[in-house]
Coordinates of C-alpha atoms in Angstrom, one line a residue:
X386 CA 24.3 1.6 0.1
X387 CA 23.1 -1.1 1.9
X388 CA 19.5 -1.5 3.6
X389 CA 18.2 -3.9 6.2
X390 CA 14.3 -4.7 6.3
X391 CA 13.4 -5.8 9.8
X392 CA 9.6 -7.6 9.2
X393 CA 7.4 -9.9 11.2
X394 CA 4.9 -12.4 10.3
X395 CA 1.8 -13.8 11.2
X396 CA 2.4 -16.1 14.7
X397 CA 0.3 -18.5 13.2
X398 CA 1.7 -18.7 9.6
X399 CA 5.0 -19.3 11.1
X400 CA 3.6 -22.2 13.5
X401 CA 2.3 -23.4 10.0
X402 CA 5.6 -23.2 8.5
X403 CA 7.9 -25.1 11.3
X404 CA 4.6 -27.7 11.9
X405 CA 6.2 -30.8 10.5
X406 CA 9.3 -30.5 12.0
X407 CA 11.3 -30.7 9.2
X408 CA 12.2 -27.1 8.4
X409 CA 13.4 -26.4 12.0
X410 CA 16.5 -28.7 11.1
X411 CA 17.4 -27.1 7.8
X412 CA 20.7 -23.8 8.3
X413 CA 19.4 -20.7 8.5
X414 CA 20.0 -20.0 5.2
X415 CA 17.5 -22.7 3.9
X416 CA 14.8 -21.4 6.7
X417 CA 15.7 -17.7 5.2
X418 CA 14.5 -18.9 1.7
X419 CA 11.3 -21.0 2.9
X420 CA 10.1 -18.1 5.0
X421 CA 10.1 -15.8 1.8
X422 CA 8.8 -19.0 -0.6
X423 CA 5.4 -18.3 -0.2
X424 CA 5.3 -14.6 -0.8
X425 CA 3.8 -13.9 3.0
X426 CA 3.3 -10.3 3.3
X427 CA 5.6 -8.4 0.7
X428 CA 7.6 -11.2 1.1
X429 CA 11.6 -10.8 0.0
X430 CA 9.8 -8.4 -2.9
X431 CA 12.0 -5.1 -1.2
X432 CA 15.4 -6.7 -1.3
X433 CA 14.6 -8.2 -4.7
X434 CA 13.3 -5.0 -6.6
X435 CA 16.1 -3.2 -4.9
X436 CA 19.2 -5.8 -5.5
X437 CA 17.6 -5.2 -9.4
X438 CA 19.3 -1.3 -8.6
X439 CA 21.9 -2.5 -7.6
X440 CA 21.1 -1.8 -3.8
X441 CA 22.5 -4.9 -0.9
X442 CA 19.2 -5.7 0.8
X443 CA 18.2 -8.2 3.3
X444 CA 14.8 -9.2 5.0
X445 CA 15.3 -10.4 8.4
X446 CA 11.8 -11.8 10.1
X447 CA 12.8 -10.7 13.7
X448 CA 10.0 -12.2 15.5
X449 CA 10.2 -15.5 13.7
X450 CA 12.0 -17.4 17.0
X451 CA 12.8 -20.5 15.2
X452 CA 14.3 -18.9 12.2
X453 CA 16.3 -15.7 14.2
X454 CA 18.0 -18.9 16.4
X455 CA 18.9 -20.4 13.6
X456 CA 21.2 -17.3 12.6
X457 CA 23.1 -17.4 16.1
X458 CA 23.4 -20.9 15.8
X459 CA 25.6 -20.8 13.0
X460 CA 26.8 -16.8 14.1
X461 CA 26.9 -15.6 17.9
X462 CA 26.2 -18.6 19.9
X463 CA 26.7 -17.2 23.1
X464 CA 23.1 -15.2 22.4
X465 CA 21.3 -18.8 22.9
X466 CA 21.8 -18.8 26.3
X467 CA 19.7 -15.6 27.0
X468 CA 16.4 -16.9 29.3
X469 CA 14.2 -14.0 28.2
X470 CA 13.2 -14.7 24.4
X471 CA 12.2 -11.4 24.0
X472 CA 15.6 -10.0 25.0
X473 CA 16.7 -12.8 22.9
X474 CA 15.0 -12.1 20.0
X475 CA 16.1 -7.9 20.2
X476 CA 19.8 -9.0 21.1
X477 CA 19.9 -11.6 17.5
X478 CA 18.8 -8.5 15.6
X479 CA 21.1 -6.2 16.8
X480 CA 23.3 -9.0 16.4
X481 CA 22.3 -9.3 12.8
X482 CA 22.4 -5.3 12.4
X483 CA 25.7 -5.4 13.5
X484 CA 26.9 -8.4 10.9
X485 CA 25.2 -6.6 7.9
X486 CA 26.4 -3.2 8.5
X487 CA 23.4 -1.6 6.5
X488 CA 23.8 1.9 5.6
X489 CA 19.6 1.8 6.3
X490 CA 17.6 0.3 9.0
X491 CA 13.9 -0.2 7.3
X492 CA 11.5 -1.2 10.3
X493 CA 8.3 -2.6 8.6
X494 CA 6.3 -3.1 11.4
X495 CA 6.5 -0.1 13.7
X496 CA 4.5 -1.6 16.6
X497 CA 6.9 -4.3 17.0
X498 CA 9.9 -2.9 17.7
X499 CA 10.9 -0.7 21.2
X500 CA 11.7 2.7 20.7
X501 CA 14.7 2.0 23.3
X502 CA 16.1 -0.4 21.0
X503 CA 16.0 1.4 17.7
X504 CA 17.7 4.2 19.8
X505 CA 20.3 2.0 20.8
X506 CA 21.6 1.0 17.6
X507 CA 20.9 4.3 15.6
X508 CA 24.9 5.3 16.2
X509 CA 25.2 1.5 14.0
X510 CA 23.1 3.3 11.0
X511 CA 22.9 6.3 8.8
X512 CA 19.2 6.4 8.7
X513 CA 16.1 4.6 10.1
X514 CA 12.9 4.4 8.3
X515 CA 9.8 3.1 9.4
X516 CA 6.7 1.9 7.6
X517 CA 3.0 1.8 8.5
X518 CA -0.1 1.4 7.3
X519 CA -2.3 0.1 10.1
X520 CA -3.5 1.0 13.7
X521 CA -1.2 2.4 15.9
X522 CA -0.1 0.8 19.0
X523 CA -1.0 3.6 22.1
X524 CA 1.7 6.0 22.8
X525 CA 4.2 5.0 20.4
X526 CA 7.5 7.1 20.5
X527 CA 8.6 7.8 17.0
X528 CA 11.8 10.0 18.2
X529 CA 13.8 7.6 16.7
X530 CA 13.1 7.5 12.8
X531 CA 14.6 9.8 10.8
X532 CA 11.4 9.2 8.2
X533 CA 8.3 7.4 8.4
X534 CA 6.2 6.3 5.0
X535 CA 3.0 5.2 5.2
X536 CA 0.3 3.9 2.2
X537 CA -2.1 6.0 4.2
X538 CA -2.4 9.2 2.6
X539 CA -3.8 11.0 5.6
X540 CA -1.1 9.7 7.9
X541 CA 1.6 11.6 6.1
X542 CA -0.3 14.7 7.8
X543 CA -0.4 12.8 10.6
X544 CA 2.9 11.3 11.1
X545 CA 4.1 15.1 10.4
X546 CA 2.0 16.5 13.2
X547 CA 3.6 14.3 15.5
X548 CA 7.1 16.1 14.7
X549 CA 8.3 12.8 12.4
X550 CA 9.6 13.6 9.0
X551 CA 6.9 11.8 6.5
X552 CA 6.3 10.9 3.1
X553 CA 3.4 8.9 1.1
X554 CA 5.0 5.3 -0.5
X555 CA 1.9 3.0 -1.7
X556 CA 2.3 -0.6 -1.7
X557 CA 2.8 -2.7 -4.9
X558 CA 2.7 -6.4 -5.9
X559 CA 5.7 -8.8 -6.8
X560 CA 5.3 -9.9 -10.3
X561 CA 6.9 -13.0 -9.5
X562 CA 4.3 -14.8 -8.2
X563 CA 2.6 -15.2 -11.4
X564 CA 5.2 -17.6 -12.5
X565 CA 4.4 -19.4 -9.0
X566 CA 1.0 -19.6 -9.7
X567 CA 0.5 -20.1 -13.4
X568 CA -2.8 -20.3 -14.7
X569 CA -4.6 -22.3 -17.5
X570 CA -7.5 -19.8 -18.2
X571 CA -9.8 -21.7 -15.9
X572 CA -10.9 -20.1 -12.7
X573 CA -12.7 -22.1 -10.5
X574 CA -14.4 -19.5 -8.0
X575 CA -16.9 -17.4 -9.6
X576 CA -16.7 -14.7 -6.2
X577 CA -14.5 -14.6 -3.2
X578 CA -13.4 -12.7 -0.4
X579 CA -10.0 -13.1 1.1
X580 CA -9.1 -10.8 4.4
X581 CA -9.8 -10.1 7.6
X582 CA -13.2 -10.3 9.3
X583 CA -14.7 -7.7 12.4
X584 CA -12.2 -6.1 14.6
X585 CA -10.6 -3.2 12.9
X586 CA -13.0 -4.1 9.8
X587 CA -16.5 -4.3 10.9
X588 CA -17.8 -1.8 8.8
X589 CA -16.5 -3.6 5.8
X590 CA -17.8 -7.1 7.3
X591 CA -21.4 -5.5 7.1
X592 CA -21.0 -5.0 3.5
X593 CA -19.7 -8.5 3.3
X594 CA -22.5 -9.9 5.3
X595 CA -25.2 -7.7 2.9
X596 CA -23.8 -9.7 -0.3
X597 CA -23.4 -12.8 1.3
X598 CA -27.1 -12.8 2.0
X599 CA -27.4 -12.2 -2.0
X600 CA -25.0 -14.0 -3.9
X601 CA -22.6 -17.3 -3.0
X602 CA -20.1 -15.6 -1.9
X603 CA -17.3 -18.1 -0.6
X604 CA -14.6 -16.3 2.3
X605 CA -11.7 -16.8 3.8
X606 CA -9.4 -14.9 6.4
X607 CA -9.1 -14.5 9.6
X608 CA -11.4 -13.8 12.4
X609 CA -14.4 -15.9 11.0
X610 CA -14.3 -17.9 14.2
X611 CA -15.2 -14.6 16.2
X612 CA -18.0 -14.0 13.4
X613 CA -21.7 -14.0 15.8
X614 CA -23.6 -18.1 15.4
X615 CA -26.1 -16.5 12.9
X616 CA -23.7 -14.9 10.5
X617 CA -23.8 -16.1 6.9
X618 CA -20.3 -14.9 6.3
X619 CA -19.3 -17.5 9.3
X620 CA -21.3 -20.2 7.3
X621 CA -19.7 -19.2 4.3
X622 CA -16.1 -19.2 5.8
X623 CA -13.5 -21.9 4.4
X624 CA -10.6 -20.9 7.1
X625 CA -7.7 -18.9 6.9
X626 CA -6.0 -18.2 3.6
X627 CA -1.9 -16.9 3.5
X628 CA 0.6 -16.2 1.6
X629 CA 0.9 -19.1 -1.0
X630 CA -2.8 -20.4 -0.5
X631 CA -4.3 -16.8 -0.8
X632 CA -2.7 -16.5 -3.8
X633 CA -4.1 -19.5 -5.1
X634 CA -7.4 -18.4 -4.2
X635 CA -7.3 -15.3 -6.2
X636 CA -5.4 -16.9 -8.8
X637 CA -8.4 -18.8 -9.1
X638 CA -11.5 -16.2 -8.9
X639 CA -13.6 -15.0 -11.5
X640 CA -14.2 -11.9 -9.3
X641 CA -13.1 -11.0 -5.3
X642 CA -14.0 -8.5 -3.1
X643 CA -12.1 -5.8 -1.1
X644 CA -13.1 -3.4 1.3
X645 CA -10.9 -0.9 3.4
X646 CA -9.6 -0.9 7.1
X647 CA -12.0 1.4 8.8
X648 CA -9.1 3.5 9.7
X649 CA -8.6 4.8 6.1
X650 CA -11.3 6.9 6.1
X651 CA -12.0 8.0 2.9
X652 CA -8.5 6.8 1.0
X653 CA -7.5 3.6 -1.5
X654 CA -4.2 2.1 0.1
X655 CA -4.4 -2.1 0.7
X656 CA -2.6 -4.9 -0.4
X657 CA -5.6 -6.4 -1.8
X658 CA -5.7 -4.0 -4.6
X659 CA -2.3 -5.1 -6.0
X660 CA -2.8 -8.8 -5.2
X661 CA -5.9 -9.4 -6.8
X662 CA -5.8 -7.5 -10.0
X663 CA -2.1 -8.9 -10.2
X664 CA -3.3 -12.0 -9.9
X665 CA -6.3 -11.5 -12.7
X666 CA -9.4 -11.1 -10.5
X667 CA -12.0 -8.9 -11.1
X668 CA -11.8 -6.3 -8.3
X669 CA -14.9 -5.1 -6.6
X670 CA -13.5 -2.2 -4.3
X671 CA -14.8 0.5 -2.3
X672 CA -15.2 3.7 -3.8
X673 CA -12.5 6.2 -2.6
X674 CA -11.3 10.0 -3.1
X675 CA -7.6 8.7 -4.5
X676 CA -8.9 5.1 -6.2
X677 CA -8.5 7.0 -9.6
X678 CA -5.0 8.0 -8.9
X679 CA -4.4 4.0 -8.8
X680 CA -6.6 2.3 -11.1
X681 CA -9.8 3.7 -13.3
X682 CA -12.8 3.2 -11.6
X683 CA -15.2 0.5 -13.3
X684 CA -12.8 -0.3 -16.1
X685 CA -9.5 -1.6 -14.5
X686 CA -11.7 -2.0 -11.2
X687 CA -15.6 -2.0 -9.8
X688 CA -16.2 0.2 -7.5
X689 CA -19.4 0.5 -4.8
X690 CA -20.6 3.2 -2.5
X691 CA -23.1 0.9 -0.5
X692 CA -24.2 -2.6 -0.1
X693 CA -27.2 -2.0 -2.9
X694 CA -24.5 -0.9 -5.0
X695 CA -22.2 -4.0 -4.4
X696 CA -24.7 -6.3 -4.9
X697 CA -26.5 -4.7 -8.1
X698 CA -22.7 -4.5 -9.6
X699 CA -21.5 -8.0 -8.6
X700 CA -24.7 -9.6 -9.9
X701 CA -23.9 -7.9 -13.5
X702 CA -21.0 -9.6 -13.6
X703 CA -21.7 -12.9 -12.6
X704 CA -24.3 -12.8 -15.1
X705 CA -22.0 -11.7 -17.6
X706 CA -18.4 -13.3 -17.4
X707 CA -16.7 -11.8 -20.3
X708 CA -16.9 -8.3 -19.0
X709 CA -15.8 -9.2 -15.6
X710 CA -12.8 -10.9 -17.5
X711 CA -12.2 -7.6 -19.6
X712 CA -12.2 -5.5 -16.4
X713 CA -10.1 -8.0 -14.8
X714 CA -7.1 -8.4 -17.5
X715 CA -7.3 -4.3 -17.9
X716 CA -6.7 -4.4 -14.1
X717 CA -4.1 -6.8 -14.4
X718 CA -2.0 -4.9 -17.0
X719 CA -2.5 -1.9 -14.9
X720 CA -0.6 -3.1 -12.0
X721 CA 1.8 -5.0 -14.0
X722 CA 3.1 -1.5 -15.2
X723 CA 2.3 1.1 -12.8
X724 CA 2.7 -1.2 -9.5
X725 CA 5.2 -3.4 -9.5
X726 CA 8.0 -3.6 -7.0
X727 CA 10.3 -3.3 -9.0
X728 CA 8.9 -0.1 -9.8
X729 CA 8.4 0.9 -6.1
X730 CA 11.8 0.2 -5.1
X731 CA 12.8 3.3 -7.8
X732 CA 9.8 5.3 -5.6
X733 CA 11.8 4.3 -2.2
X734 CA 15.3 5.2 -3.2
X735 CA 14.5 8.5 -4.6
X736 CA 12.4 9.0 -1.3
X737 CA 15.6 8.2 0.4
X738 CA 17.5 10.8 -1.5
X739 CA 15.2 13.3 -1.6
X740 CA 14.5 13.2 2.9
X741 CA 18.2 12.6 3.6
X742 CA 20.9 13.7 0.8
X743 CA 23.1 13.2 3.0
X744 CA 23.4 9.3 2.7
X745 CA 25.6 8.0 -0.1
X746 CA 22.3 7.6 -2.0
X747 CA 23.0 7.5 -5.6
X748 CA 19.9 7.7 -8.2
X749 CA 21.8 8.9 -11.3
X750 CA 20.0 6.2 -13.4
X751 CA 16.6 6.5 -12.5
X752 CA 13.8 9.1 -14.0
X753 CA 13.2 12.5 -12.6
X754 CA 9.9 13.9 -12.8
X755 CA 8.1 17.2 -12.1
X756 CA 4.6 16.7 -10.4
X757 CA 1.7 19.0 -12.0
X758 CA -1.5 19.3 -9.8
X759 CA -5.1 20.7 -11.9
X760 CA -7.1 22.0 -9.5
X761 CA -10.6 22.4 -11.0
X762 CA -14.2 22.5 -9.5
X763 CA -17.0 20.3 -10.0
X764 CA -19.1 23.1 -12.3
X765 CA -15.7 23.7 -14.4
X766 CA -15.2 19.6 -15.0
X767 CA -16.1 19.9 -18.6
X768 CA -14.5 23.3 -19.1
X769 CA -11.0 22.3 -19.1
X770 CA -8.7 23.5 -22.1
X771 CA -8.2 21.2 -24.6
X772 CA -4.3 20.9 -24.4
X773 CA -4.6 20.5 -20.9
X774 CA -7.1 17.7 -21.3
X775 CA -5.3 16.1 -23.4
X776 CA -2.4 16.3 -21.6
X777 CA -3.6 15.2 -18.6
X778 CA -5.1 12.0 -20.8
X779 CA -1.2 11.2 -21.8
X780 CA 1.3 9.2 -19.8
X781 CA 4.9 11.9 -20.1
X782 CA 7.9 10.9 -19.7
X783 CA 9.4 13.5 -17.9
X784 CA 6.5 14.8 -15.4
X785 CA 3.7 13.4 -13.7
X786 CA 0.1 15.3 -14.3
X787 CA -2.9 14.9 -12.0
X788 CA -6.4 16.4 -11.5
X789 CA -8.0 17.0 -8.3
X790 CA -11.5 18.1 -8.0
X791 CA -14.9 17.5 -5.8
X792 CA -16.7 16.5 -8.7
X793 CA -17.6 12.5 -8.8
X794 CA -14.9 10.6 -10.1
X795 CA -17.5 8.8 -12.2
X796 CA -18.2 11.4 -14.6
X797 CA -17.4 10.7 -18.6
X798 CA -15.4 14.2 -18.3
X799 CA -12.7 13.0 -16.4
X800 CA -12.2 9.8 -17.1
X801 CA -9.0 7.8 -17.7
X802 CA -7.7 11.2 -15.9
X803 CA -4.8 10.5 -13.1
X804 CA -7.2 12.2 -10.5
X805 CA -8.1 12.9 -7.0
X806 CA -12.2 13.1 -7.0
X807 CA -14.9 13.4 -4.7
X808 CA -17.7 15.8 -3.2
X809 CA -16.6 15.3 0.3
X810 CA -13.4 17.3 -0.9
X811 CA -15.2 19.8 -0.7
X812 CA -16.3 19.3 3.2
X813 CA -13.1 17.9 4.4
X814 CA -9.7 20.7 4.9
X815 CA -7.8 17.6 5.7
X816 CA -8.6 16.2 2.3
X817 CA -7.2 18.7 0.8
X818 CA -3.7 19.0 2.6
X819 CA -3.7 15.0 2.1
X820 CA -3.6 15.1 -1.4
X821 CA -0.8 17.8 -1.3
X822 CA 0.9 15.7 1.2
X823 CA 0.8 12.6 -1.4
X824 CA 1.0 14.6 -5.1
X825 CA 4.1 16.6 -3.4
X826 CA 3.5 19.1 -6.5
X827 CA 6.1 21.0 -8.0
X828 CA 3.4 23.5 -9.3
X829 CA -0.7 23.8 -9.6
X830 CA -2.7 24.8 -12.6
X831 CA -6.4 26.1 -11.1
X832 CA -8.7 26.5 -13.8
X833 CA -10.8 29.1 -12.7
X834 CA -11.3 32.8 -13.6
X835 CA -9.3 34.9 -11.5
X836 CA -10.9 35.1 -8.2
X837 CA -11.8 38.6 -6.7
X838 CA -12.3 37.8 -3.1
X839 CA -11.6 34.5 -1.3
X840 CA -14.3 32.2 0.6
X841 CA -12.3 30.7 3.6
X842 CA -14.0 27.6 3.2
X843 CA -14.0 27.0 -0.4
X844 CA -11.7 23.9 -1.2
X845 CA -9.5 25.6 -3.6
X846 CA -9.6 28.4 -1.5
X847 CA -7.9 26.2 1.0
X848 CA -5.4 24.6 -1.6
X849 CA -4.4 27.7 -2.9
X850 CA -3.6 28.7 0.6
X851 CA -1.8 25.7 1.6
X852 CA 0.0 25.2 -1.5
X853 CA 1.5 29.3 -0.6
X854 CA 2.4 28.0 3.1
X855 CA 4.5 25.0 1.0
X856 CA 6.0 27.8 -1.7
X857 CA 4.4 25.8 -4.3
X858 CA 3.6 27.8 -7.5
X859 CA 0.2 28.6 -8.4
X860 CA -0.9 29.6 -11.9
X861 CA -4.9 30.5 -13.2
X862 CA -6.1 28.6 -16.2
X863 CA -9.1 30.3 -17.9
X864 CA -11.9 27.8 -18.2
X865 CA -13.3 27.5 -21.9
X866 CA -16.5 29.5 -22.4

C-alpha cells in the first residue's frame, strides 16, 4: 500500500521560506525536507506515523510553485514550458501521481483541488480520500472521493447528506517537535494567544478582545492588521506566528488561549488543542459537548462558557502558577498518549479498511476494538451501576467505553468519564446523530427503567431510534435505587 498526501501551505509562509534566495537553488529533494522542517500545518507527521506501519507515504505541497518546479526539473522537464502556472502546477502533480504510483490519493485541502482533475486521475488510484475541517468553498463537487474524513463531528452527517461516504478522524500532534523545541523549565510568556483573528472567527475574537481588556494578554496570528484602530487585541498583536515560531511561542507560555472556528458549532476539533498541551501550555478552551471525549475538562484543560468566565479562570491561574503548570503537564501527558500521530495513523488505516476492504489494506498488527455507548439522563447521572462506573473510569484494552448524557460535563459524577455532555443535547436532534456518527458504536447501554411509551422529542428517545435505523444493539440498564 502506498498513499500520497497532496497538501498546501500558507502563500505567505512559503514566500517566507524561498525569501533569501538560497533555498530556491537547493534539488528538490533538499526543498522537500525544508518545507516539512518547521512542522507547518501537520507537517510530514502522515507519512512519518504511517512509514512507522510500514505504509510508503509521501507529502507533496502542490501549490508550493517554487518547490513542485523543482521536481520537473530534475523529472518531466517538458512540463516547464506550460504558460498557465495553474495548469502547470495540476499537470506536475499528476506528474508526481503518476511517478509514485500510490495505491491512495489523500487530498488534504479539499478546496484546492478541481473536481475535473481528481476525476481525471482516479483510473491512476484505488481510492481517493479527502480531508476537511474548515469552510467550504461554494458548490463544491465531491463525486469524486470515495471517502471524506473530517475533525468536525457534525460534518460526518453532513458530508453523508451530500451522498459522500464519511467518517469522523480528529487531528493529533507530532511528538517530534518536542525534541525541536526543547525546553529548560523556564517559560517566558505568562498568557498568549496564537491563531487567527476576525473573519471566520469573530465570535472568538470578542472573547479575545474581553480578556485583552483584563489581563496582558500578548497575540499573534493572522488578521490583526484587519483588527478595527481601537482594538486592544490590534495593540496587543506581535505579527504572525507559523510553524517553527508558533511553536516557539507555546513552547514558551505559562498559559494560551483557544477558541473555535465559528463553524463548529458546539464541537472540540482544532489543532490548537494538540499543539498547545503537546507543547506544555496551560490550555484555556472553549467549553464543548465532545471536549470530554478529548481531554478532562479543568484538569488536563480550562474550559470557559463566556468572557466573565475566561477571565475569572485565567486570572486564578496567573495568580497561581503551580496549578496552571499541574494542569498543563496533565494535558501534556494526555496528548502524548492518546493523540499522537503516530497513533492516528493506526485510526487512518483501519478507517481505510473498514470504508474500502477492497484495497490491499492490511491491519493484522494493530488493535481491534468494540465501541460501547452509555446513554444516561441528566437526573440518572449519579445512578449509574457501580461496575459500569467503574468500567467506564478504566482504560480496556480490547473496547472503547463512552457516556453520553445532557447533564453538564462539569459534574463530580462523571468525571474522568470518556463522555459526550451537555444540556443542549437535549435541544439539538443533530447532536445526537453526531455523536453516533463519531462513537460509530457497536452497541448502547441506556440506563433507564424500561420505558412504557416514547416522547418523540426526548434525546434518548431519538438515539434509541437512530441507533435501530443503524441496527445498532440497544440494551436497558436499571438505574440504582
Amino acid at each position: 500500500m502506498k498513499i500520497l498526501i497532496v497538501d498546501t501551505f500558507y502563500g505567505p509562509y512559503l514566500e517566507r521560506l524561498y525569501a533569501s534566495g538560497v533555498l530556491i537553488q537547493q534539488p528538490w529533494a533538499s526543498q522537500h525536507k525544508a518545507h516539512f522542517a518547521g512542522g507547518f500545518g501537520t507537517g510530514d507527521a502522515y507519512s512519518h506515523g504511517l512509514g512507522l506501519l510500514g505504509v510508503e507515504a509521501i507529502e507533496i505541497v502542490a501549490n508550493s510553485m517554487p518547490l513542485q518546479r523543482a521536481w520537473a526539473q530534475e523529472y518531466r522537464k517538458e512540463l516547464l514550458q506550460l504558460q498557465d502556472s495553474g495548469q502547470q502546477l495540476l499537470s506536475i502533480l499528476e506528474a508526481q501521481i503518476r511517478w509514485f504510483k500510490p495505491t491512495v490519493l489523500y487530498v488534504q485541502d479539499i478546496n484546492w483541488l478541481p473536481a475535473g482533475f481528481l476525476q481525471h486521475v482516479k483510473p491512476l488510484v484505488d481510492i481517493v480520500v479527502g480531508q476537511n475541517a474548515c469552510p467550504l468553498a461554494a458548490n463544491l463537487d465531491f463525486s469524486p472521493y470515495d471517502l471524506l474524513l473530517t475533525s468536525l463531528p457534525h460534518y460526518v452527517g453532513k458530508f453523508r447528506a451530500m451522498g459522500v461516504n464519511a467518517a469522523y478522524f480528529p487531528i493529533g500532534f507530532d511528538e517530534r517537535l518536542l525534541e525541536r523545541h526543547g525546553r529548560d523549565g523556564s517559560r517566558l510568556h505568562a498568557l498568549t494567544f496564537v491563531g487567527g483573528l476576525g473573519g471566520f472567527h469573530n465570535n472568538g475574537t470578542q472573547v479575545l478582545e474581553a480578556i485583552a481588556l483584563k489581563l496582558p494578554l500578548q497575540v499573534w496570528g493572522y488578521g490583526g492588521q484587519q483588527l478595527p484602530v481601537g482594538s486592544t487585541l490590534k495593540h496587543r498583536w506581535q505579527g504572525e506566528a507559523w510553524a517553527e515560531d508558533m511553536y516557539g511561542v507555546l513552547a514558551n507560555s505559562q498559559i494560551t488561549i483557544n477558541r473555535h472556528i465559528d463553524i463548529a458549532e458546539s464541537y472540540a476539533n482544532n489543532m490548537r488543542l494538540y499543539e498547545a498541551t503537546g507543547m506544555g501550555a496551560c490550555l484555556l478552551t472553549d467549553a464543548k459537548l465532545n471536549l470530554p471525549c478529548l481531554f478532562e475538562p479543568d484538569y488536563e484543560v480550562v474550559t470557559y462558557t463566556s468572557p466573565e468566565e475566561a477571565i475569572s479562570k485565567l486570572k486564578q491561574l496567573v495568580l497561581n502558577p503551580q496549578l496552571a503548570a499541574d494542569i498543563a503537564a496533565r494535558g501534556q501527558a494526555r496528548t502524548l498518549k492518546h493523540h499522537i500521530y503516530t497513533r492516528r495513523m493506526e485510526e487512518l488505516l483501519a478507517l481505510l479498511q473498514r470504508h474500502h476492504c477492497q484495497t490491499t489494506v492490511s491491519l493484522t498488527k494493530l488493535p481491534s476494538f468494540q465501541t460501547l455507548l452509555v446513554a444516561c439522563r441528566a437526573e440518572h447521572a449519579d445512578r449509574i451501576p457501580g461496575p459500569l462506573r467503574q468500567a467506564l473510569l478504566r482504560e480496556h484494552l480490547n473496547h472503547r467505553m463512552t457516556l453520553v448524557s445532557d447533564a453538564p460535563f462539569q459534574i463530580p459524577a462523571l468525571q474522568k468519564m470518556h463522555r459526550w455532555c451537555g444540556s443542549t443535547l437535549a435541544l439539538d436532534a443533530v447532536q445526537v446523530r453526531s455523536c453516533l456518527d463519531v462513537m460509530d458504536p457497536d452497541q448502547i447501554l441506556i440506563v433507564d427503567d424500561q420505558p412504557t411509551g416514547l416522547v418523540p422529542s426526548d434525546w434518548l428517545t431519538q438515539l434509541k431510534q437512530q441507533a435501530e435505523d443503524r441496527q445498532i444493539l440497544c440494551t436497558y440498564v436499571r438505574p440504582i435505587a
